[in-house]
Each structure stands twice: as C-alpha cells, then as structure tokens.
Coordinates of C-alpha atoms and ligand atoms in Angstrom, one line a residue:
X1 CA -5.3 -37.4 9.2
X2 CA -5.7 -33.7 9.8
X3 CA -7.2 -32.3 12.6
X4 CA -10.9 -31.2 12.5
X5 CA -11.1 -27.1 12.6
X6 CA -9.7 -24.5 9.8
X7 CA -6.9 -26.0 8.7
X8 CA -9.7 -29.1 7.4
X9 CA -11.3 -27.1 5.8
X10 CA -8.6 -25.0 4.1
X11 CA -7.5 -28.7 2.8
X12 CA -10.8 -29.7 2.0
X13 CA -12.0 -26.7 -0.1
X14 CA -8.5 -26.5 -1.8
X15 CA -8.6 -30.3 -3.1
X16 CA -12.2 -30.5 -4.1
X17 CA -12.3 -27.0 -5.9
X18 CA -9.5 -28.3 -7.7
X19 CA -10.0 -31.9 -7.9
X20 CA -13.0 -30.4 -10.0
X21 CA -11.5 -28.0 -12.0
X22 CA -8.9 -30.6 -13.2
X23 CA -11.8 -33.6 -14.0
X24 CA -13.7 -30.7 -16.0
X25 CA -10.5 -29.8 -18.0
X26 CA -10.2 -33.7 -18.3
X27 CA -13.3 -35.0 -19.7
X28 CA -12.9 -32.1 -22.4
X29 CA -10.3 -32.5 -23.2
X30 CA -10.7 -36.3 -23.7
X31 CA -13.8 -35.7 -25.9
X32 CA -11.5 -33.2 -28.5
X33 CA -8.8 -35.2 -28.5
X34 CA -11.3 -38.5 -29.1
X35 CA -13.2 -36.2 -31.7
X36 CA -10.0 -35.5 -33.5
X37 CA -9.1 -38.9 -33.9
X38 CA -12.3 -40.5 -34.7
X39 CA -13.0 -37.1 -37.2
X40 CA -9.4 -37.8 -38.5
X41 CA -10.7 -41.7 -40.0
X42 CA -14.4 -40.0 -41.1
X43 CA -12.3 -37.2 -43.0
X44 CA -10.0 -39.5 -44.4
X45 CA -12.5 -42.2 -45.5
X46 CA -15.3 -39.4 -46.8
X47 CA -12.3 -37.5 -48.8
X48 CA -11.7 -41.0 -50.4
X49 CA -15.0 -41.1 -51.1
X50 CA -15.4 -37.7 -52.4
X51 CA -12.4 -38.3 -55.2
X52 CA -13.4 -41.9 -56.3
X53 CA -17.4 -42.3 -56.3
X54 CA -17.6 -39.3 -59.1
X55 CA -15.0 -41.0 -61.3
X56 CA -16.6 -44.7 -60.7
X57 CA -19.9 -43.6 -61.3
X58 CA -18.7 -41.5 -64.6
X59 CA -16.2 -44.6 -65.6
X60 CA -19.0 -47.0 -65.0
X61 CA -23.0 -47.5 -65.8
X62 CA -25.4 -50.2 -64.6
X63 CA -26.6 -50.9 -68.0
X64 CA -23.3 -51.9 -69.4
X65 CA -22.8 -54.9 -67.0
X66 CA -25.1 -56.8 -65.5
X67 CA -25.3 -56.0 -61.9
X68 CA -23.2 -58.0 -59.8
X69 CA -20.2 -57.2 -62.7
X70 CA -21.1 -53.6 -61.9
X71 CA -21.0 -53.8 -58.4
X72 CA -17.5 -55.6 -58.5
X73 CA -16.5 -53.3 -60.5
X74 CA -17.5 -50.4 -58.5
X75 CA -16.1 -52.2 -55.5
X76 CA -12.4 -52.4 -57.2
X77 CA -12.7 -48.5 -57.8
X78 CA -13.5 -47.7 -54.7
X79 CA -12.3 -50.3 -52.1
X80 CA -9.4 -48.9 -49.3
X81 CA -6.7 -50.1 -47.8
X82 CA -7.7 -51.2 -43.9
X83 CA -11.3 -51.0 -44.5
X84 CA -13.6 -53.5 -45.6
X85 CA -16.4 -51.9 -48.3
X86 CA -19.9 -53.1 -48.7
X87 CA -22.2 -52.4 -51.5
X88 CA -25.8 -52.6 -49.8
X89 CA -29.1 -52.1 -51.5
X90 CA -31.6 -49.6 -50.3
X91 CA -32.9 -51.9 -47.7
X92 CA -29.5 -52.8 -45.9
X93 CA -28.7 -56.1 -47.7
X94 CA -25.0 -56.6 -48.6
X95 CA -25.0 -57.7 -52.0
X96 CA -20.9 -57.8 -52.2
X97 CA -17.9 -57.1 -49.5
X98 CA -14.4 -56.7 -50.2
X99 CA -14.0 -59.3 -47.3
X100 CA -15.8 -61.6 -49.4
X101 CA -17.8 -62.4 -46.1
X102 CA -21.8 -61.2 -46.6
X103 CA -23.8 -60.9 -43.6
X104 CA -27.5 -62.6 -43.6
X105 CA -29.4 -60.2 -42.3
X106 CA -29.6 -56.9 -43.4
X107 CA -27.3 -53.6 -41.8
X108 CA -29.7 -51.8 -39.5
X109 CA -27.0 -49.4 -38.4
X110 CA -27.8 -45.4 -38.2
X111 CA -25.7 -44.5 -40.8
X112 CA -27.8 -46.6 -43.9
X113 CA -31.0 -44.7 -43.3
X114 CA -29.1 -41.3 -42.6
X115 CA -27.0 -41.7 -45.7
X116 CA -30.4 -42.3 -47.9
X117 CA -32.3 -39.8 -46.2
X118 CA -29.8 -37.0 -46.7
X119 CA -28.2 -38.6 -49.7
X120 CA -24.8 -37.8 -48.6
X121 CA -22.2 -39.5 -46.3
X122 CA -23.0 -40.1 -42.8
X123 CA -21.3 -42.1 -39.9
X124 CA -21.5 -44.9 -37.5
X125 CA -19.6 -45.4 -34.4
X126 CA -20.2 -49.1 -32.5
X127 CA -19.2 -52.8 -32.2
X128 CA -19.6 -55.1 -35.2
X129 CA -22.4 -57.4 -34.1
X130 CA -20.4 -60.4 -35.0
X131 CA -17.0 -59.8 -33.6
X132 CA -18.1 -57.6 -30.7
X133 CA -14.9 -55.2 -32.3
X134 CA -15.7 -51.3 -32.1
X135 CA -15.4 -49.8 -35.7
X136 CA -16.4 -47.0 -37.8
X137 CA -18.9 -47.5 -40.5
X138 CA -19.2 -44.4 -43.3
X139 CA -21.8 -44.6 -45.4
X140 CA -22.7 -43.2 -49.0
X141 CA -25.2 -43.4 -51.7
X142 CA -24.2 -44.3 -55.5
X143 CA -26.9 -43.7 -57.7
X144 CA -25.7 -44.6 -61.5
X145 CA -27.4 -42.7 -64.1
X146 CA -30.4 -42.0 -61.6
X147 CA -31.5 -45.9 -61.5
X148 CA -31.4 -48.2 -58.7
X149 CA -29.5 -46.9 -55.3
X150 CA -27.0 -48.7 -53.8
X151 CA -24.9 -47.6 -50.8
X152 CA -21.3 -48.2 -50.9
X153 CA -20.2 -49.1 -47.1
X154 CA -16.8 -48.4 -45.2
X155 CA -16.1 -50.2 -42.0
X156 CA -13.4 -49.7 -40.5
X157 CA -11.3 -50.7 -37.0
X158 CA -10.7 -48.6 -34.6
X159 CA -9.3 -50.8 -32.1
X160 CA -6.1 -49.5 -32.3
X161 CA -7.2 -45.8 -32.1
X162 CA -9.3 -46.6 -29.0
X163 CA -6.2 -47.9 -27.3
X164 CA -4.2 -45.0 -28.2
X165 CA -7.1 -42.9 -26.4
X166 CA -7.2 -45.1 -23.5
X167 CA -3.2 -44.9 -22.9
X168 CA -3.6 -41.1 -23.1
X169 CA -6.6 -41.3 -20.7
X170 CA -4.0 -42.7 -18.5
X171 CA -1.4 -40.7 -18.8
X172 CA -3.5 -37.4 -17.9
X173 CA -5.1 -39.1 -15.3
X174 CA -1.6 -39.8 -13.8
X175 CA -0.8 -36.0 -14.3
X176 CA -4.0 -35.0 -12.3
X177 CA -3.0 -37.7 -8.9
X178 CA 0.5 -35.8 -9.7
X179 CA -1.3 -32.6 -9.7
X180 CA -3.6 -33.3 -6.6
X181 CA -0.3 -34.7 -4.6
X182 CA 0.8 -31.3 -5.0
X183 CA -2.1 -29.5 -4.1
X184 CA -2.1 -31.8 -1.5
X185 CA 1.2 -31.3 -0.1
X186 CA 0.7 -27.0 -1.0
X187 CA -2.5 -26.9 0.9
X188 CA -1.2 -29.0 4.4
X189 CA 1.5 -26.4 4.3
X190 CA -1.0 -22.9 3.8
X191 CA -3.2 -24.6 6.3
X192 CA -0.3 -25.2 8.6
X193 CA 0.9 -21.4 8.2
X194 CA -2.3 -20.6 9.2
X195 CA -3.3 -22.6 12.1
X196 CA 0.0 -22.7 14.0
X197 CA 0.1 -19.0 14.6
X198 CA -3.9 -18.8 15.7
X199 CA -3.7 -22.0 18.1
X200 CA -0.2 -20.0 19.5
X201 CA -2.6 -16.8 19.5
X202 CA -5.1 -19.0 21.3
X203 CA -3.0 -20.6 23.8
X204 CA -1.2 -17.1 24.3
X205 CA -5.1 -15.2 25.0
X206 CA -6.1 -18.4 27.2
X207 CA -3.0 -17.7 29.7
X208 CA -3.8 -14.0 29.4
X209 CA -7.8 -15.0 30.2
X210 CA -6.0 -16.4 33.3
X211 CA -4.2 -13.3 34.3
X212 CA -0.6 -13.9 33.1
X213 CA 0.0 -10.5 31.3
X214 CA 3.7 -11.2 31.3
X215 CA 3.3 -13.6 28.2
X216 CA 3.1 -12.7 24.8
X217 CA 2.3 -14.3 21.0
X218 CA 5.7 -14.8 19.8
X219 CA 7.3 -15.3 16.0
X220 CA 7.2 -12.9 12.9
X221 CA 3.2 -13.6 11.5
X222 CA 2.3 -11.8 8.2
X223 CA -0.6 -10.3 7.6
X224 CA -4.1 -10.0 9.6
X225 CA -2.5 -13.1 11.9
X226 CA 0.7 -10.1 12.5
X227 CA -1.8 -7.6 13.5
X228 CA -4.0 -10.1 15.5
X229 CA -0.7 -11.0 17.8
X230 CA 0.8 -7.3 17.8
X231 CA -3.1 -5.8 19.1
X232 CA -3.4 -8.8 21.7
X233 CA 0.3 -8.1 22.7
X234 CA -0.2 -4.2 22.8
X235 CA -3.6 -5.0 24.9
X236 CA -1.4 -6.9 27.7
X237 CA 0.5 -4.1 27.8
X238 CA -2.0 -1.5 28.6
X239 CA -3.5 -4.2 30.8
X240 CA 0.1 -3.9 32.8
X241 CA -0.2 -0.3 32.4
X242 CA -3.3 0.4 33.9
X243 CA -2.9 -2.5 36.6
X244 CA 0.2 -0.2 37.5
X245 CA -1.6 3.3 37.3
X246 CA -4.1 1.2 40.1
X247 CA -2.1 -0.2 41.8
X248 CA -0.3 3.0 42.3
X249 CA -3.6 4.8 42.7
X250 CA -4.7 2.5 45.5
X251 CA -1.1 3.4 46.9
X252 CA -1.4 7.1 46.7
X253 CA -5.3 7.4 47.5
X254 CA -4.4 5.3 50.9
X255 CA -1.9 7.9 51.7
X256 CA -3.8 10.6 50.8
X257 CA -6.2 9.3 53.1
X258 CA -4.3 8.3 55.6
X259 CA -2.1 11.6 56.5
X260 CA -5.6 13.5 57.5
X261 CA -6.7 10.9 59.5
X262 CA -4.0 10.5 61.1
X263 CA -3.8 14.2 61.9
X264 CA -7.5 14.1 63.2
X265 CA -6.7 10.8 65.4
X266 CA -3.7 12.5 66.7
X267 CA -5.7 15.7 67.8
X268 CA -8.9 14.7 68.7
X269 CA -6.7 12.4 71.4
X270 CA -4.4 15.1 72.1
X271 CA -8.0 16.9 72.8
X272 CA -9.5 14.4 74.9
X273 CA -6.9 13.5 76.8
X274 CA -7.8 16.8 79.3
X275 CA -6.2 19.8 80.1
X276 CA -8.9 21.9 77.7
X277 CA -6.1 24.7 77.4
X278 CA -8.1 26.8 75.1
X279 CA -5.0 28.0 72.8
X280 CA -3.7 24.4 71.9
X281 CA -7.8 23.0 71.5
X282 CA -8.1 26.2 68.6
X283 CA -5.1 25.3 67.0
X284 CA -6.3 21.3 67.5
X285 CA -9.7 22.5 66.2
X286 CA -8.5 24.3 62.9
X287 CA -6.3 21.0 62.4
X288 CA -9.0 18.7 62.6
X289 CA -11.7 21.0 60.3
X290 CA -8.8 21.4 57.8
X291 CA -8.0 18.3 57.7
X292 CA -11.6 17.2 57.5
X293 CA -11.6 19.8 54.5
X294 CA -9.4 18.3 52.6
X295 CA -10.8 14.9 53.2
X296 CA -14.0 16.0 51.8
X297 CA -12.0 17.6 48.8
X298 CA -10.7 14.0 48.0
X299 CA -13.7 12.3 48.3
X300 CA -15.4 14.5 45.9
X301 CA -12.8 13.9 43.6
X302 CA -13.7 10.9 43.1
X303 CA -17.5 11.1 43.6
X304 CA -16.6 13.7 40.2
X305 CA -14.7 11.2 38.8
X306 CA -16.7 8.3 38.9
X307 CA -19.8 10.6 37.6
X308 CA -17.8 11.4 34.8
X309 CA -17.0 7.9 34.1
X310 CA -20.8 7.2 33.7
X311 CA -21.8 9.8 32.1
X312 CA -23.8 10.8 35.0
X313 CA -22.0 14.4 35.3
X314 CA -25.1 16.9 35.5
X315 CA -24.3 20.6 34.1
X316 CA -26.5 23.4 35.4
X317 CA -26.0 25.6 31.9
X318 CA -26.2 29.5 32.7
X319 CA -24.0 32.9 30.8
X320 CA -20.9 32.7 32.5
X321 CA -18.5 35.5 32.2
X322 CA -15.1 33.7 32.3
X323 CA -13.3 36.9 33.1
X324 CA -15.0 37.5 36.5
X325 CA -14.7 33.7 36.8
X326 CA -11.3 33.7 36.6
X327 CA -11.3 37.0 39.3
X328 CA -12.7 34.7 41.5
X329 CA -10.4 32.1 40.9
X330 CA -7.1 34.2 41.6
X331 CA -8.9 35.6 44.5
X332 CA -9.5 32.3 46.1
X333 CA -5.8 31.1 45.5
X334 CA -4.4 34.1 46.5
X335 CA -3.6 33.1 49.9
X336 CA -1.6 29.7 48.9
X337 CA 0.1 31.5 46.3
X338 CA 1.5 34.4 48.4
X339 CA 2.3 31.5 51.2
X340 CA 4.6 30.7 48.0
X341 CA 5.8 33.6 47.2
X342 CA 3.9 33.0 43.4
X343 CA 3.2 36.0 41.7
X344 CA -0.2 35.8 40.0
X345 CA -0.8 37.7 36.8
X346 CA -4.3 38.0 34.8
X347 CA -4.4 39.4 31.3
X348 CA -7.1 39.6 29.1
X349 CA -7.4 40.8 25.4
X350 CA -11.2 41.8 26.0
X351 CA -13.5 43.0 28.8
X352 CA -16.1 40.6 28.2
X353 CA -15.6 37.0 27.6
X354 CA -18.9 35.2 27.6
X355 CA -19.2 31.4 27.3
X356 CA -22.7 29.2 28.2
X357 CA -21.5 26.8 31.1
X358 CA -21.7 25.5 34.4
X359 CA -20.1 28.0 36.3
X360 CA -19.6 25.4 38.9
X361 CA -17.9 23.2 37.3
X362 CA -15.9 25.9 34.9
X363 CA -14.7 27.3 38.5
X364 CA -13.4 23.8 39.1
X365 CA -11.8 23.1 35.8
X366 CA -9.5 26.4 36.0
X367 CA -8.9 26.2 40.1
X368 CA -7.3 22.9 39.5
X369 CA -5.2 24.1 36.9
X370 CA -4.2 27.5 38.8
X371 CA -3.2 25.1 41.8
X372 CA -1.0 22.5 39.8
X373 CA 0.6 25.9 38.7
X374 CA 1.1 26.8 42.6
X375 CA 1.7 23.7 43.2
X376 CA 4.7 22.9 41.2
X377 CA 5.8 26.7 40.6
X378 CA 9.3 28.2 42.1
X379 CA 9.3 30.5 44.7
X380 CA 9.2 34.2 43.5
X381 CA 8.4 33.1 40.2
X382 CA 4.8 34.2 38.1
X383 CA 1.7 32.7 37.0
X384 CA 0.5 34.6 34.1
X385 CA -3.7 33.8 33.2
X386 CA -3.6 35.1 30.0
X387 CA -7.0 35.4 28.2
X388 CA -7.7 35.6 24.0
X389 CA -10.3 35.7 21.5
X390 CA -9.8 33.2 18.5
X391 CA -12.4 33.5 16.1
X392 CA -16.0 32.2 18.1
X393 CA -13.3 31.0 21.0
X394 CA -11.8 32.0 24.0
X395 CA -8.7 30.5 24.8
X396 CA -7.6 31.0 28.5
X397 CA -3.6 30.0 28.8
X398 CA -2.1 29.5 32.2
X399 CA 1.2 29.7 32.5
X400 CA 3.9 29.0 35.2
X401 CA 7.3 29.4 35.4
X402 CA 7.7 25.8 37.3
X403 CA 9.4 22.5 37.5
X404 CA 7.8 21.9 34.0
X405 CA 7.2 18.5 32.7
X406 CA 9.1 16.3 30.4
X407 CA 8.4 14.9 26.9
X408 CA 7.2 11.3 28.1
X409 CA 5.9 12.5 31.3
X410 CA 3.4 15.3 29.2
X411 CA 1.6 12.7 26.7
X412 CA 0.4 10.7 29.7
X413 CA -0.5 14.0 32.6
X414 CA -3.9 14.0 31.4
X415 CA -4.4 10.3 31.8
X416 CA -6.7 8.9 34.9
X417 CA -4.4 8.1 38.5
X418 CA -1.3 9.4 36.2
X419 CA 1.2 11.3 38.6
X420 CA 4.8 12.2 37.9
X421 CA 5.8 12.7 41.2
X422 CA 3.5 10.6 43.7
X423 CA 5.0 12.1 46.5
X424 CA 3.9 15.6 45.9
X425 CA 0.1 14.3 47.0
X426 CA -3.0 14.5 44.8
X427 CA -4.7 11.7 43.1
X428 CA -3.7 12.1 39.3
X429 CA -7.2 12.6 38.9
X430 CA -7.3 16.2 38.6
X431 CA -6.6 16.6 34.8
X432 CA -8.1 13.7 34.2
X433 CA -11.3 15.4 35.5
X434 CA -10.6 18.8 34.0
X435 CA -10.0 17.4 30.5
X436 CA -13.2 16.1 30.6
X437 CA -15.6 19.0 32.1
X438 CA -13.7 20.7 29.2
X439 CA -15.0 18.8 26.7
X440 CA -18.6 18.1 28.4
X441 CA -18.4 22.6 27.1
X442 CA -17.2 21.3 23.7
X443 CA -14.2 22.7 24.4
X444 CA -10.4 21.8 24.3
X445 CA -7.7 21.2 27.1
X446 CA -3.7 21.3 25.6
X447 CA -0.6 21.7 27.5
X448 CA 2.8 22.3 26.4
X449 CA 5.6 22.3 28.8
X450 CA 9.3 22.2 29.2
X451 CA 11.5 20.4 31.7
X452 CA 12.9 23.1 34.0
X453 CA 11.2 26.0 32.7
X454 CA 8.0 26.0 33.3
X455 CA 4.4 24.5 31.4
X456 CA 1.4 26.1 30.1
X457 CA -2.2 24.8 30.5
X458 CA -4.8 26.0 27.8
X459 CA -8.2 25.6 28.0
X460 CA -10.1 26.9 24.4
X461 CA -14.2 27.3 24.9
X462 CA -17.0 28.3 22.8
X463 CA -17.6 31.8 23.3
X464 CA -21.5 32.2 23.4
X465 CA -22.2 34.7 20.4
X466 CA -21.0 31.6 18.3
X467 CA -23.2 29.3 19.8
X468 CA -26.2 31.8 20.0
X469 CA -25.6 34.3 16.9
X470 CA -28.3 36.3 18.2
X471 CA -26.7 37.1 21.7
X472 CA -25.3 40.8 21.2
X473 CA -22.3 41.6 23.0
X474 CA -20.7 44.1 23.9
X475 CA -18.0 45.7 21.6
X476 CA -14.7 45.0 21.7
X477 CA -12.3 47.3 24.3
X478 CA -8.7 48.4 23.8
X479 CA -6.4 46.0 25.8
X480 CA -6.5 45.7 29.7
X481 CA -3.8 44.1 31.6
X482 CA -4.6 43.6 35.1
X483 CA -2.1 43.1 38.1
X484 CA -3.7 40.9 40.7
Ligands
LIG1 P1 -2.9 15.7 40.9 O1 -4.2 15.7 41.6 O2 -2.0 14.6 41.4 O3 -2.2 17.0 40.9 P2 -3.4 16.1 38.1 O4 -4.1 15.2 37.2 O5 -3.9 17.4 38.4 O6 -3.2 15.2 39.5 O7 -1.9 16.2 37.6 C1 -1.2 15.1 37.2 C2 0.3 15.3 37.3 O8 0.7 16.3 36.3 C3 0.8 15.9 38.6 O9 1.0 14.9 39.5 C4 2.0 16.6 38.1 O10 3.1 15.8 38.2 C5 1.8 17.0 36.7 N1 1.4 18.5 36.6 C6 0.2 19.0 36.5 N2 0.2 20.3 36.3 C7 1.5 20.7 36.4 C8 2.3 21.9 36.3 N3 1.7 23.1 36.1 N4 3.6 21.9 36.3 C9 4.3 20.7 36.5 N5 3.6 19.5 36.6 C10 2.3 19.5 36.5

C-alpha cells in the first residue's frame, strides 16, 4: 500500500488516466474487429446472393412449375454450404428450408420487414428462438416475373466466430493487466524519485527550523527538486554567514564600547580619588569628553543604521555644492591626517559641482570614506579627492595609496558588520551606511582596490541641472587643481 501524500496521487492519476485510455482503445477496437468479422459472413452471404438470385430468377418462372416445384427449385440454385436457406412468403411463413425443418409460426425477425421494405438485402444478428444459438440471418426478396414475393432466407452460425472474438477479447485484456503492471511498476518508481528527495528536503528544512545549520540536503536531485536542495543549502549558508558577521559584530561593538568606558571609569576615579592637580584633571577632562565623543559617534552609527534598515532615514533636500562640501570635509580631517603624516589632495575638473541632497548626510557619506582612507593609508603617502563631470553626473573618486584590499575581502566591504581587520576598531557599518545614503541620492558607490597598493572609493551623483533642466549653471571653467 502506498503512503497517502504525492507519491498516491502520482500513482493514482497515472493508472486511472491510463487504465482509461487503454479500455477506450479496447472497446474499439473490439467493435472493428467484431464488425469485420460479422461484415466478413454478410459480405460473403449477400455476394452469394448477388451472383445466384439473377441467374435463378432468369433460369426459372413461377408459371412453369407449380409453386412448391419452384421454390425447390429456387432453393437448389441458391442454397450454401453452412447455412440453412428459407424461402418465406411476404408474411414470414417458411414455406421450404434446406434443413427440411419448417418452423410454425411465422419469422418476425428485423431483417423480413427491412428486406421487403427496401427490397434489397438486409441483416439479422441474434439467437435462434429454438436453439437459443446466436446466428446471422440475411435476407432478400425474389420477385419472379413481378408476381408473388417471396423472401429467400440465410441463417447462418456464428458460434464459432463469436468464440474466436471472445478468445481475442481475452487475449487484449491480458495485454492491458500486462500493460497496467507496468505502468504500475513505472509509476511506484517516478513517484519514488520524487518523494524520496522532498521528504529528505523536509527532514533536512525541519532540523534547520530547529537551528542546526551545519546539515544539508544531500544526493545529486535533477531538476526543480536540484534547485529546491542547492537554494535551501545556499540559505544555511548565509544563515552561518550572517550568524558569523553577528556574532562578530556583538564581539567588536562590545569592544568598541568597552575601551571608552573603560577610559572614562579609569579617569573619572583617577579624578575623584583627590588631589584636584589642575594639569592632570585637564588632561583627565579632555579624556573623558573625547572619549564620550566617540561614544556618541558609535551610537549614532547605529541609530543611522537601524533608520536605514527601516526605511525611516529622513533627508532634508537642499542645492548642495559638493565642491565646498568636500572643502569642508578635508578641512575637518586635516588634523588626523597630518597626525599621519597623509597628504591630502583635492582636484576638481569644474568650479561648480551642484547636486540636490542632504548636505548632512552627503557630509557623512564622504567623511567616512576620507577616514577609511586615513585610516588604513601609509605614512607620508597621499589621498587624492579627485572630482569629474560624466554626462548629468559627478563622480567624486577618493583615492589612497594604502594597505588596499584583496579580491575576496572587496566583494563583501560594503556588506553590514563586514570588517577585514576587526582589530583596527570600527563597526563594519560605515560602508554599509554610506552605500546606502548614496543610493537614498540615486546615486552609486564602487570601489576598486589592490592588495598593497592602495583602493579607490567612488561615489557617482546626479548633478542637479539633470534632475532640474531648468536650473542654469554656471559655465564650465578651465581646470583647477587645488593643494589642500
Ligand atoms: P569600519 O567602520 O569598521 O571602518 P567600514 O564599513 O567603513 O567599517 O569598512 C569596512 C572595512 O573595509 C574596514 O574594516 C576595512 O577593513 C575596509 N576598508 C574600508 N575602506 C578602506 C580603505 N580605504 N583601505 C583599506 N581598507 C578599507
């Protein structure tokens, strides 16, 4: 018995569709080949009858005899090997059989009154009434010299013919059990193919439902049932991924956290523990508000972040010249770089580059990139800003001759809590963040980079005479390279 679910079904639909098919093929082709063999006797007897009743009726005439000497005679002509003939009159009385055996009553078979009505041949398919044997009984009219009409009546067995029929009934309904054996057999083992790899799938998602990521749907599946396990494999894996990224997250956010605090504890007890010398309680002071600085910067990090996550990130939309932006920007860095010894270098094609943004949140996107750049640049080595015009876009490149970033490392930088190095501090939010301000100013973040030589951070926006065709700006100047 097969279990109740898909693989039922399959079976099911399989054997009854064609179960079906076969019985329709069957009963038609039972009724041709039944038709050929009863059409087979009717053409042979009405052939006969065709060839001997013109050349009796022309050899013969009722008025030469009288009439029972005509109607043996006719009888003689036309009588047949394995089939008994019967002259009738117009009523249905047998008035002579080449049996010799005449019946009492009169024939009240279809065939008398279609033969007179048509006055032709016509046929009879049923059991004699007095043996109960099934026969065929072909009828004509003989009309001598337009007289009296008499109907001259075949009847023949076909006993043997209907056992022939019945042995071949047999023998195709044997070759349809064959057939459904088959199907049989065919559809257990499609149904099987199927259902083995989804209750595997199943039992393989159930343990993952449960939390064990470390398992996965094994065996070579074809088709939609391949691509089912390979996606529910690939999904445990970025389960594992991302449980990693968090788990590393958690590790790096606590330690982020936890070197300011410390810092703050260890002052503010340093502080309070007396003594008030007013040198060591500025430098304790400075510690503690920078400290608390930074602090704040992490938290709103992630205040950003989780904004961004639900679309909850408000722009305030103004004209922002990204030139003097970027001013700013170098201006505000300035002191970490030169504490680095980082030369910092802004070029730009144009004067005027003006984009519709948040100026905010534009600042933010291109400090944190300027800062990675610092962050992970050589000593004595430049960052160049470099600033372009590509047809309704500015593209602003940064680029630093620093550590650099490998192949692998590059595809995942932008993703959320993604770090290369954990220890340099940082959240591996940053670029997370920035990619998506970018694109809140339908624009686009790419960064190419080489291990050891240094990477470069491009951010493409919208200039705003292509996103307002009316704005007028101003024309184009010569190049301007600018040493910061
Ligand atoms: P974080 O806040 O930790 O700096 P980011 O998302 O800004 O996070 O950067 C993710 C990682 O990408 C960094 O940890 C660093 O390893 C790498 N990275 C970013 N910018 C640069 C760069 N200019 N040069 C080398 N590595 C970089």
């Amino acid at each position: 018995m097969i279990k109740k679910g898909i693989g039922r079904q399959i079976v099911m639909h399989y054997f009854i569709v064609i179960f079906l098919a076969l019985m329709l093929v069957e009963v038609v082709f039972l009724f041709a080949i039944r038709a050929y063999y009863y059409d087979t006797i009717y053409n042979m007897i009405s052939s006969h009858i065709d060839v001997t009743v013109r050349s009796a009726l022309i050899s013969t005439s009722a008025g030469d005899y009288g009439e029972m000497e005509y109607l043996t005679q006719i009888l003689s002509l036309l009588k047949l090997p394995d089939a008994e003939l019967q002259i009738l009159n117009s009523t249905g009385d047998v008035l002579i059989s080449s049996s010799g055996f005449r019946a009492d009553k009169p024939v009240q078979t279809s065939d008398i009154p279609q033969a007179l009505a048509s006055g032709n041949t016509a046929k009879w398919i049923g059991r004699q009434a007095t043996t109960g044997e099934p026969v065929m009984a072909v009828t004509t009219t003989l009309q001598p010299g337009g007289g009296q009409v008499y109907l001259a009546r075949f009847v023949t067995s076909i006993e043997k013919v209907n056992q022939r029929l019945l042995e071949i009934t047999f023998v195709s309904m044997s070759i349809i059990v064959g057939i459904m054996v088959i199907v049989l057999i065919v559809s257990i083992g499609l149904a099987n193919s199927i259902v083995k790899p989804i209750n595997n799938i199943i039992a393989v998602s159930a343990q993952m439902a449960k939390g064990r990521f470390d398992v996965r749907v094994e065996g070579d599946y074809r088709y939609e049932l391949g691509e089912m396990g390979s996606t529910l494999n690939y999904m445990a894996e970025e389960i594992v991924r991302s449980n990693q990224i968090k788990d590393d997250f958690v590790s790096s956010i606590s330690h982020e956290l936890r070197t300011p605090l410390t810092s703050i504890k260890g002052w503010s007890e340093t502080l309070d523990s007396g003594g008030y010398d007013p040198d060591e309680t500025r430098i304790g002071m400075g510690i503690i508000s920078k400290e608390t600085e930074r602090l704040i910067g992490l938290v709103e990090e992630l205040l950003d972040f989780s904004k961004l996550q639900q679309n909850e990130m408000k722009l305030t939309m103004t004209h922002v010249e990204l030139k003097e932006l970027l001013k700013e920007i170098v201006l505000n860095v300035w002191a970490k770089a030169e504490l680095k010894k980082v030369h910092l270098r802004l070029e730009a094609d144009e004067e005027s580059f003006a984009v519709y943004g948040d100026a905010n949140r534009l600042k933010q996107v291109f400090l944190n990139i300027v800062d990675n750049a610092i962050k992970f640049s050589h000593e004595n080595s430049v960052i160049v800003l470099h600033m372009t015009r590509e047809e309704g876009w500015v593209r602003t490149a940064v680029q630093d001759q620093g550590i650099g970033i490998d192949e692998e490392n590059l595809k995942r930088v932008k993703d959320r809590f993604f770090q290369v190095n954990t220890q340099g501090g940082g959240t591996g939010l940053g670029l997370a963040i920035t990619q998506q301000l970018v694109e809140l100013h339908e624009g686009e973040l790419d960064m190419t980079s080489e291990l050891g030589v240094g990477t470069t951070v491009s951010v493409k926006l919208p200039l705003l005479e292509a996103q307002e065709v009316k704005t007028e700006l101003p024309a184009p100047q010569p190049d301007s390279t600018e040493d910061v």
